mmCIF file of C-alpha atoms in Angstrom:
data_model
loop_
_atom_site.group_PDB
_atom_site.id
_atom_site.type_symbol
_atom_site.label_atom_id
_atom_site.label_comp_id
_atom_site.label_asym_id
_atom_site.label_seq_id
_atom_site.Cartn_x
_atom_site.Cartn_y
_atom_site.Cartn_z
ATOM 1 C CA MET A 1 -66.033 51.105 10.746
ATOM 2 C CA VAL A 2 -65.223 54.410 12.411
ATOM 3 C CA ARG A 3 -62.887 52.751 14.828
ATOM 4 C CA LEU A 4 -61.190 50.918 12.006
ATOM 5 C CA ARG A 5 -60.500 54.168 10.208
ATOM 6 C CA GLN A 6 -59.217 55.738 13.388
ATOM 7 C CA HIS A 7 -56.972 52.778 13.914
ATOM 8 C CA ALA A 8 -55.731 53.032 10.339
ATOM 9 C CA GLY A 9 -54.814 56.638 11.022
ATOM 10 C CA LYS A 10 -52.816 55.586 14.021
ATOM 11 C CA SER A 11 -51.037 52.954 11.931
ATOM 12 C CA LYS A 12 -50.074 55.644 9.392
ATOM 13 C CA SER A 13 -48.609 57.747 12.160
ATOM 14 C CA ARG A 14 -46.634 54.767 13.397
ATOM 15 C CA ARG A 15 -45.133 54.163 9.959
ATOM 16 C CA ALA A 16 -43.230 57.386 10.286
ATOM 17 C CA GLY A 17 -41.362 55.826 13.180
ATOM 18 C CA ARG A 18 -40.780 52.145 13.707
ATOM 19 C CA THR A 19 -42.882 49.619 11.819
ATOM 20 C CA PRO A 20 -44.834 47.373 14.235
ATOM 21 C CA THR A 21 -44.523 43.648 14.150
ATOM 22 C CA ALA A 22 -46.905 42.410 11.450
ATOM 23 C CA PRO A 23 -48.114 39.129 12.981
ATOM 24 C CA ARG A 24 -48.946 40.688 16.321
ATOM 25 C CA TYR A 25 -50.692 43.705 14.777
ATOM 26 C CA LEU A 26 -52.751 41.611 12.362
ATOM 27 C CA ALA A 27 -53.807 39.273 15.137
ATOM 28 C CA GLU A 28 -55.064 42.265 17.137
ATOM 29 C CA LEU A 29 -57.061 43.625 14.191
ATOM 30 C CA HIS A 30 -58.488 40.228 13.449
ATOM 31 C CA SER A 31 -59.609 39.874 17.061
ATOM 32 C CA ARG A 32 -61.339 43.257 17.017
ATOM 33 C CA LEU A 33 -63.121 42.464 13.766
ATOM 34 C CA ARG A 34 -64.499 39.234 15.193
ATOM 35 C CA THR A 35 -65.597 40.600 18.594
ATOM 36 C CA LYS A 36 -66.709 44.165 17.854
ATOM 37 C CA ARG A 37 -68.739 43.982 14.706
ATOM 38 C CA ARG A 38 -71.543 46.572 14.485
ATOM 39 C CA CYS A 39 -72.630 46.094 10.968
ATOM 40 C CA ARG A 40 -73.156 42.678 9.402
ATOM 41 C CA THR A 41 -73.662 43.790 5.812
ATOM 42 C CA ARG A 42 -71.695 46.592 4.245
ATOM 43 C CA CYS A 43 -69.579 47.224 7.348
ATOM 44 C CA ASP A 44 -68.368 43.621 7.374
ATOM 45 C CA ALA A 45 -67.421 43.757 3.708
ATOM 46 C CA ASP A 46 -65.690 47.136 4.051
ATOM 47 C CA GLY A 47 -63.863 46.017 7.178
ATOM 48 C CA LEU A 48 -62.677 42.794 5.571
ATOM 49 C CA HIS A 49 -61.445 44.706 2.497
ATOM 50 C CA PHE A 50 -59.626 47.209 4.686
ATOM 51 C CA PHE A 51 -58.144 44.402 6.765
ATOM 52 C CA ARG A 52 -56.740 42.641 3.664
ATOM 53 C CA THR A 53 -55.395 45.921 2.275
ATOM 54 C CA LEU A 54 -53.697 46.754 5.548
ATOM 55 C CA ARG A 55 -52.207 43.250 5.807
ATOM 56 C CA GLY A 56 -50.660 43.545 2.345
ATOM 57 C CA THR A 57 -49.289 46.983 3.167
ATOM 58 C CA LEU A 58 -47.664 45.767 6.355
ATOM 59 C CA ARG A 59 -46.097 42.747 4.624
ATOM 60 C CA THR A 60 -44.702 44.973 1.880
ATOM 61 C CA THR A 61 -43.312 47.386 4.451
ATOM 62 C CA GLU A 62 -41.628 44.626 6.438
ATOM 63 C CA ARG A 63 -40.171 43.040 3.290
ATOM 64 C CA ARG A 64 -38.717 46.375 2.211
ATOM 65 C CA SER A 65 -37.250 47.010 5.633
ATOM 66 C CA SER A 66 -35.109 43.872 5.294
ATOM 67 C CA ARG A 67 -33.516 45.055 2.024
ATOM 68 C CA PRO A 68 -30.405 47.239 1.975
ATOM 69 C CA CYS A 69 -31.239 50.947 2.021
ATOM 70 C CA ARG A 70 -30.083 52.938 -0.975
ATOM 71 C CA GLU A 71 -29.141 55.988 1.077
ATOM 72 C CA ARG A 72 -27.561 54.002 3.958
ATOM 73 C CA PRO A 73 -26.583 50.457 2.936
ATOM 74 C CA ASP A 74 -25.092 49.786 6.376
ATOM 75 C CA ILE A 75 -28.542 49.787 8.019
ATOM 76 C CA ALA A 76 -29.742 46.513 6.552
ATOM 77 C CA ALA A 77 -26.330 44.917 7.013
ATOM 78 C CA SER A 78 -26.263 45.729 10.724
ATOM 79 C CA ARG A 79 -29.825 44.567 11.100
ATOM 80 C CA VAL A 80 -29.117 41.020 9.856
ATOM 81 C CA ARG A 81 -25.483 40.625 10.888
ATOM 82 C CA ASN A 82 -26.058 37.915 13.466
ATOM 83 C CA ARG A 83 -29.017 36.237 11.824
ATOM 84 C CA ALA A 84 -29.161 33.139 9.708
ATOM 85 C CA ALA A 85 -30.864 33.112 6.317
ATOM 86 C CA VAL A 86 -34.690 33.175 6.464
ATOM 87 C CA LEU A 87 -36.598 31.692 3.542
ATOM 88 C CA THR A 88 -40.139 32.543 2.564
ATOM 89 C CA SER A 89 -42.997 30.117 2.914
ATOM 90 C CA PRO A 90 -43.037 27.146 0.534
ATOM 91 C CA HIS A 91 -45.215 27.187 -2.538
ATOM 92 C CA PRO A 92 -48.608 25.498 -2.083
ATOM 93 C CA ALA A 93 -47.889 23.220 -5.034
ATOM 94 C CA GLY A 94 -44.800 21.861 -3.302
ATOM 95 C CA VAL A 95 -42.243 23.451 -5.693
ATOM 96 C CA ALA A 96 -40.142 26.186 -4.185
ATOM 97 C CA PRO A 97 -40.406 29.415 -6.266
ATOM 98 C CA LYS A 98 -37.430 31.640 -7.024
ATOM 99 C CA GLU A 99 -37.998 34.055 -4.159
ATOM 100 C CA LYS A 100 -35.549 36.354 -2.475
ATOM 101 C CA ALA A 101 -34.150 35.403 0.901
ATOM 102 C CA MET A 102 -32.029 37.013 3.568
ATOM 103 C CA PRO A 103 -28.267 36.983 2.856
ATOM 104 C CA THR A 104 -26.276 34.316 4.654
ATOM 105 C CA VAL A 105 -23.699 35.742 7.047
ATOM 106 C CA PRO A 106 -21.045 33.599 8.778
ATOM 107 C CA GLN A 107 -21.835 33.020 12.423
ATOM 108 C CA PRO A 108 -19.293 34.429 14.903
ATOM 109 C CA GLN A 109 -17.012 31.837 16.531
ATOM 110 C CA PRO A 110 -16.903 31.572 20.332
ATOM 111 C CA ALA A 111 -13.871 33.150 21.961
ATOM 112 C CA GLY A 112 -11.002 30.728 22.549
ATOM 113 C CA LYS A 113 -12.220 28.123 20.047
ATOM 114 C CA ARG A 114 -9.778 27.423 17.221
ATOM 115 C CA ARG A 115 -10.280 25.517 14.025
ATOM 116 C CA TRP A 116 -7.429 23.066 13.633
ATOM 117 C CA PRO A 117 -6.730 21.630 10.183
ATOM 118 C CA THR A 118 -7.750 18.033 9.827
ATOM 119 C CA ALA A 119 -4.854 15.600 9.436
ATOM 120 C CA PRO A 120 -4.618 13.808 6.082
ATOM 121 C CA PRO A 121 -5.712 10.177 6.173
ATOM 122 C CA ARG A 122 -2.882 7.749 6.852
ATOM 123 C CA SER A 123 -1.955 5.506 3.991
ATOM 124 C CA ALA A 124 -2.355 1.807 4.726
ATOM 125 C CA GLN A 125 0.917 0.056 5.504
ATOM 126 C CA VAL A 126 2.039 -2.272 2.724
ATOM 127 C CA VAL A 127 2.474 -5.887 3.840
ATOM 128 C CA TYR A 128 5.042 -8.030 2.020
ATOM 129 C CA PRO A 129 4.225 -11.732 2.604
ATOM 130 C CA GLU A 130 7.078 -14.049 3.555
ATOM 131 C CA SER A 131 5.695 -17.037 1.645
ATOM 132 C CA ASP A 132 3.604 -17.788 -1.423
ATOM 133 C CA ASP A 133 2.064 -20.887 0.240
ATOM 134 C CA LYS A 134 3.569 -23.178 -2.404
ATOM 135 C CA PRO A 135 5.883 -26.172 -1.842
ATOM 136 C CA MET A 136 9.589 -25.376 -1.935
ATOM 137 C CA ALA A 137 10.404 -28.097 -4.466
ATOM 138 C CA GLU A 138 8.500 -30.408 -6.768
ATOM 139 C CA SER A 139 10.163 -33.525 -5.329
ATOM 140 C CA ASP A 140 12.829 -34.615 -2.853
ATOM 141 C CA LEU A 141 15.283 -34.878 -5.724
ATOM 142 C CA HIS A 142 14.782 -31.212 -6.610
ATOM 143 C CA GLY A 143 14.868 -30.171 -2.951
ATOM 144 C CA GLU A 144 18.154 -32.017 -2.383
ATOM 145 C CA ALA A 145 19.678 -30.321 -5.421
ATOM 146 C CA MET A 146 18.790 -26.911 -3.934
ATOM 147 C CA VAL A 147 20.349 -27.803 -0.574
ATOM 148 C CA ASP A 148 23.483 -29.226 -2.224
ATOM 149 C CA ALA A 149 23.983 -25.893 -3.988
ATOM 150 C CA ARG A 150 23.080 -23.514 -1.167
ATOM 151 C CA GLN A 151 24.936 -25.131 1.747
ATOM 152 C CA PRO A 152 28.394 -25.255 0.078
ATOM 153 C CA LEU A 153 28.029 -21.624 -1.007
ATOM 154 C CA GLN A 154 27.150 -20.526 2.532
ATOM 155 C CA ASP A 155 30.178 -22.370 3.905
ATOM 156 C CA HIS A 156 32.415 -21.001 1.157
ATOM 157 C CA TYR A 157 31.512 -17.359 1.894
ATOM 158 C CA ALA A 158 31.123 -17.716 5.668
ATOM 159 C CA HIS A 159 34.238 -15.570 6.244
ATOM 160 C CA ARG A 160 32.779 -12.633 4.301
ATOM 161 C CA ASP A 161 30.225 -10.298 5.839
ATOM 162 C CA ASP A 162 29.323 -8.649 2.527
ATOM 163 C CA VAL A 163 27.925 -11.741 0.781
ATOM 164 C CA TYR A 164 24.364 -12.974 1.226
ATOM 165 C CA VAL A 165 23.400 -16.496 0.147
ATOM 166 C CA GLY A 166 19.695 -17.301 0.130
ATOM 167 C CA SER A 167 17.179 -19.802 -1.134
ATOM 168 C CA ASN A 168 13.448 -19.683 -1.908
ATOM 169 C CA MET A 169 13.050 -16.189 -0.506
ATOM 170 C CA MET A 170 10.314 -13.790 -1.566
ATOM 171 C CA MET A 171 12.217 -11.055 -3.413
ATOM 172 C CA TYR A 172 10.218 -7.872 -4.103
ATOM 173 C CA TYR A 173 11.479 -5.555 -6.808
ATOM 174 C CA VAL A 174 8.777 -2.806 -6.890
ATOM 175 C CA GLU A 175 8.343 -0.720 -3.746
ATOM 176 C CA GLY A 176 4.739 -0.508 -2.574
ATOM 177 C CA ASN A 177 3.553 -3.380 -4.791
ATOM 178 C CA PRO A 178 3.614 -6.779 -3.003
ATOM 179 C CA LYS A 179 2.442 -8.494 -6.197
ATOM 180 C CA ARG A 180 5.786 -7.915 -7.933
ATOM 181 C CA TRP A 181 8.030 -10.636 -6.583
ATOM 182 C CA ILE A 182 10.286 -13.493 -7.627
ATOM 183 C CA SER A 183 11.586 -16.444 -5.603
ATOM 184 C CA PRO A 184 14.770 -18.035 -7.017
ATOM 185 C CA ASP A 185 15.807 -21.466 -5.807
ATOM 186 C CA VAL A 186 19.331 -20.283 -4.909
ATOM 187 C CA PHE A 187 20.844 -16.803 -5.167
ATOM 188 C CA VAL A 188 24.033 -14.983 -4.182
ATOM 189 C CA ALA A 189 24.277 -11.210 -3.725
ATOM 190 C CA PHE A 190 27.616 -9.427 -3.285
ATOM 191 C CA GLY A 191 27.422 -6.208 -1.285
ATOM 192 C CA PRO A 192 24.487 -6.672 1.118
ATOM 193 C CA SER A 193 25.454 -7.694 4.649
ATOM 194 C CA ARG A 194 25.330 -11.366 5.594
ATOM 195 C CA LEU A 195 23.531 -10.603 8.867
ATOM 196 C CA PRO A 196 20.825 -10.249 9.922
ATOM 197 C CA LEU A 197 18.924 -12.911 8.040
ATOM 198 C CA ARG A 198 16.052 -11.449 6.030
ATOM 199 C CA PRO A 199 12.462 -12.733 6.085
ATOM 200 C CA VAL A 200 11.955 -11.110 2.659
ATOM 201 C CA TRP A 201 14.201 -9.338 0.174
ATOM 202 C CA LYS A 202 13.477 -5.752 -0.894
ATOM 203 C CA THR A 203 15.581 -4.554 -3.786
ATOM 204 C CA TRP A 204 15.090 -0.851 -2.926
ATOM 205 C CA GLU A 205 16.713 -1.505 0.470
ATOM 206 C CA GLU A 206 19.463 -3.875 -0.741
ATOM 207 C CA ALA A 207 20.222 -1.841 -3.903
ATOM 208 C CA LYS A 208 20.096 -4.987 -6.072
ATOM 209 C CA LEU A 209 18.306 -8.280 -6.634
ATOM 210 C CA ALA A 210 21.217 -10.726 -6.960
ATOM 211 C CA ASP A 211 24.439 -11.380 -8.859
ATOM 212 C CA PHE A 212 24.022 -15.140 -9.239
ATOM 213 C CA VAL A 213 20.783 -17.137 -9.566
ATOM 214 C CA LEU A 214 20.277 -20.890 -9.875
ATOM 215 C CA GLU A 215 16.919 -22.401 -10.801
ATOM 216 C CA VAL A 216 16.353 -26.155 -10.404
ATOM 217 C CA THR A 217 14.122 -26.821 -13.387
ATOM 218 C CA SER A 218 11.210 -29.243 -13.176
ATOM 219 C CA GLU A 219 8.197 -30.130 -15.287
ATOM 220 C CA THR A 220 6.035 -27.366 -13.798
ATOM 221 C CA THR A 221 8.729 -24.667 -13.889
ATOM 222 C CA ARG A 222 10.340 -25.386 -17.267
ATOM 223 C CA ALA A 223 8.283 -22.835 -19.206
ATOM 224 C CA THR A 224 8.736 -20.007 -16.705
ATOM 225 C CA ASP A 225 12.436 -20.773 -16.133
ATOM 226 C CA GLU A 226 13.102 -20.533 -19.857
ATOM 227 C CA GLY A 227 10.715 -17.625 -20.465
ATOM 228 C CA SER A 228 9.396 -15.060 -17.992
ATOM 229 C CA LYS A 229 12.008 -15.652 -15.273
ATOM 230 C CA ARG A 230 14.898 -15.389 -17.694
ATOM 231 C CA ARG A 231 13.541 -12.103 -19.078
ATOM 232 C CA LEU A 232 12.918 -10.726 -15.584
ATOM 233 C CA TYR A 233 16.409 -11.606 -14.330
ATOM 234 C CA GLN A 234 17.846 -10.018 -17.436
ATOM 235 C CA ARG A 235 15.816 -6.831 -16.918
ATOM 236 C CA LEU A 236 16.742 -6.617 -13.214
ATOM 237 C CA GLY A 237 20.451 -6.955 -13.955
ATOM 238 C CA VAL A 238 21.273 -10.422 -12.569
ATOM 239 C CA THR A 239 24.785 -11.049 -13.901
ATOM 240 C CA GLU A 240 24.572 -14.853 -14.165
ATOM 241 C CA TYR A 241 21.533 -17.083 -14.507
ATOM 242 C CA TRP A 242 21.976 -20.862 -14.268
ATOM 243 C CA GLN A 243 19.556 -23.778 -14.702
ATOM 244 C CA PHE A 244 19.949 -27.379 -13.596
ATOM 245 C CA ASP A 245 17.653 -30.337 -14.309
ATOM 246 C CA PRO A 246 18.367 -33.211 -11.867
ATOM 247 C CA THR A 247 16.113 -35.603 -13.820
ATOM 248 C CA GLY A 248 17.541 -34.818 -17.254
ATOM 249 C CA ASP A 249 14.056 -34.764 -18.797
ATOM 250 C CA TYR A 250 13.427 -31.061 -19.347
ATOM 251 C CA LEU A 251 16.758 -29.407 -20.237
ATOM 252 C CA ASP A 252 19.250 -30.287 -22.938
ATOM 253 C CA PRO A 253 21.941 -30.120 -21.752
ATOM 254 C CA ILE A 254 20.830 -30.559 -18.165
ATOM 255 C CA LEU A 255 23.100 -27.681 -17.096
ATOM 256 C CA LYS A 256 22.738 -24.234 -18.685
ATOM 257 C CA GLY A 257 24.400 -20.952 -17.836
ATOM 258 C CA ARG A 258 23.801 -17.422 -19.142
ATOM 259 C CA ARG A 259 25.876 -14.315 -18.536
ATOM 260 C CA LEU A 260 24.763 -10.715 -18.963
ATOM 261 C CA SER A 261 26.592 -9.044 -21.844
ATOM 262 C CA ALA A 262 27.615 -5.403 -22.161
ATOM 263 C CA GLY A 263 24.454 -4.775 -24.157
ATOM 264 C CA GLY A 264 22.239 -6.020 -21.333
ATOM 265 C CA ASN A 265 21.269 -9.346 -22.922
ATOM 266 C CA TYR A 266 21.960 -12.892 -21.759
ATOM 267 C CA GLU A 267 24.510 -14.960 -23.627
ATOM 268 C CA LEU A 268 25.030 -18.704 -23.160
ATOM 269 C CA ILE A 269 28.078 -19.764 -21.168
ATOM 270 C CA PRO A 270 30.024 -22.463 -23.025
ATOM 271 C CA LEU A 271 30.476 -25.804 -21.271
ATOM 272 C CA ALA A 272 33.713 -27.778 -21.225
ATOM 273 C CA THR A 273 34.879 -31.230 -20.140
ATOM 274 C CA THR A 274 37.531 -32.034 -17.537
ATOM 275 C CA THR A 275 40.236 -34.647 -17.910
ATOM 276 C CA GLU A 276 38.071 -36.972 -15.817
ATOM 277 C CA GLY A 277 35.206 -36.504 -18.294
ATOM 278 C CA LEU A 278 33.079 -34.208 -16.116
ATOM 279 C CA LEU A 279 30.958 -31.558 -17.840
ATOM 280 C CA TYR A 280 31.317 -28.129 -16.255
ATOM 281 C CA GLY A 281 30.719 -24.435 -16.773
ATOM 282 C CA GLU A 282 32.762 -21.580 -15.354
ATOM 283 C CA SER A 283 31.087 -18.934 -13.192
ATOM 284 C CA SER A 284 33.076 -15.704 -13.274
ATOM 285 C CA VAL A 285 30.829 -14.185 -10.592
ATOM 286 C CA LEU A 286 31.535 -16.936 -8.033
ATOM 287 C CA SER A 287 35.039 -17.820 -9.284
ATOM 288 C CA LEU A 288 33.870 -21.435 -9.151
ATOM 289 C CA HIS A 289 33.053 -24.198 -11.604
ATOM 290 C CA LEU A 290 29.605 -25.788 -11.752
ATOM 291 C CA CYS A 291 30.251 -29.466 -12.511
ATOM 292 C CA LEU A 292 28.089 -32.497 -13.259
ATOM 293 C CA ASP A 293 29.306 -35.512 -11.271
ATOM 294 C CA GLU A 294 27.221 -38.625 -11.997
ATOM 295 C CA GLY A 295 24.098 -36.498 -12.508
ATOM 296 C CA ARG A 296 24.715 -34.380 -9.397
ATOM 297 C CA LEU A 297 25.552 -30.682 -9.433
ATOM 298 C CA ARG A 298 28.774 -29.965 -7.540
ATOM 299 C CA LEU A 299 30.815 -26.806 -7.043
ATOM 300 C CA PHE A 300 34.540 -26.957 -7.719
ATOM 301 C CA ASP A 301 37.044 -24.407 -6.382
ATOM 302 C CA PRO A 302 39.931 -24.131 -8.901
ATOM 303 C CA ALA A 303 42.013 -22.120 -6.420
ATOM 304 C CA ALA A 304 41.886 -24.897 -3.816
ATOM 305 C CA GLY A 305 41.803 -27.693 -6.385
ATOM 306 C CA ASP A 306 38.924 -29.470 -4.643
ATOM 307 C CA PHE A 307 35.146 -29.673 -4.547
ATOM 308 C CA LEU A 308 33.076 -27.757 -2.028
ATOM 309 C CA LEU A 309 31.528 -30.245 0.365
ATOM 310 C CA SER A 310 27.771 -30.484 0.575
ATOM 311 C CA HIS A 311 25.896 -30.882 3.821
ATOM 312 C CA ARG A 312 25.632 -34.638 3.328
ATOM 313 C CA GLU A 313 29.321 -34.900 2.583
ATOM 314 C CA HIS A 314 30.102 -32.891 5.680
ATOM 315 C CA VAL A 315 28.041 -35.299 7.767
ATOM 316 C CA VAL A 316 29.671 -38.335 6.175
ATOM 317 C CA GLY A 317 33.118 -36.814 6.588
ATOM 318 C CA HIS A 318 32.525 -36.049 10.250
ATOM 319 C CA ALA A 319 31.319 -39.615 10.810
ATOM 320 C CA GLU A 320 34.438 -41.034 9.156
ATOM 321 C CA GLU A 321 36.630 -38.748 11.226
ATOM 322 C CA ARG A 322 34.954 -39.953 14.419
ATOM 323 C CA ARG A 323 35.448 -43.593 13.444
ATOM 324 C CA ALA A 324 39.086 -42.985 12.567
ATOM 325 C CA ARG A 325 39.676 -41.127 15.827
ATOM 326 C CA LYS A 326 38.116 -43.919 17.878
ATOM 327 C CA ALA A 327 40.182 -46.490 16.024
ATOM 328 C CA ALA A 328 43.349 -44.513 16.723
ATOM 329 C CA GLU A 329 42.497 -44.176 20.403
ATOM 330 C CA ALA A 330 41.841 -47.902 20.662
ATOM 331 C CA GLU A 331 45.224 -48.651 19.053
ATOM 332 C CA ILE A 332 46.982 -46.348 21.497
ATOM 333 C CA GLU A 333 45.385 -48.104 24.459
ATOM 334 C CA ARG A 334 46.462 -51.510 23.099
ATOM 335 C CA LEU A 335 50.054 -50.370 22.744
ATOM 336 C CA LYS A 336 50.031 -48.978 26.278
ATOM 337 C CA ARG A 337 48.901 -52.323 27.676
ATOM 338 C CA GLN A 338 51.665 -54.155 25.820
ATOM 339 C CA LEU A 339 54.276 -51.818 27.234
ATOM 340 C CA ALA A 340 52.899 -52.270 30.735
ATOM 341 C CA ARG A 341 53.338 -56.057 30.533
ATOM 342 C CA ARG A 342 57.043 -55.711 29.817
#
């Protein structure tokens, strides 16, 4: 007990200077109490009481030393500048109490190490499909009507580089949204270059959708051709919208034309009859006439006074020319032989 009191006196003298480390000091006292006990009754009780009192005093002193000093606030700040936050021991019940902890100070960065800003995530590239995986035409009759309209128009405007003639192309009219598209059977656009050929049509790159559109109406497309497509072409500023029914079962009359008025609405184009009895409608955009010749749609050029030849007619015409040329060559050879005999 005497030694404990002497040791307590030494601890008081040490408090005037630097406070010793609490865990190490308590471990030393605890070791002395266990090994050098002289009294097992009152001395043990007094020593244990003194030990607990001293332990609480040292913990209080160390806790206070970590707080900012009122006279010199810079002392505590310099003492914990390069330390991370230290929390107190968890509560025995498992719930952390609202206890005070050391302030968190940013750790110094190593020399030469720079924090570069992270690049923003790249937006995914929008893919515009080239096909809707649907058949081009409902039947061969409808497909032939499309070809008979497209091929003559391509031949008619072949000398112009600022006219694009297309058919069944995916035409996108909202940038960044591949779900907004339309695919007319035949279209003509004045202004965009004829070459190169496009896999898809983007209105924000071409500055327009089309000036002329022809839809070959069938049983499955009748409702959309007369409804949603007509409204969309009107909204997108297509000057002329034509419909043709090669079967004659779904349109009356089987040829219909609409022209965009000054107010932005479609108006029906009146049809007339030629002296030969052919029903036709005039297209001011193409400067051509769309005529019905024995149920077929043909394009008539009033400036030339003749029909534009379709692909089939071109093939037939070339075949007739070859036969006529061969016949002429054979006749020339016959005449040469007759002259040689004389």
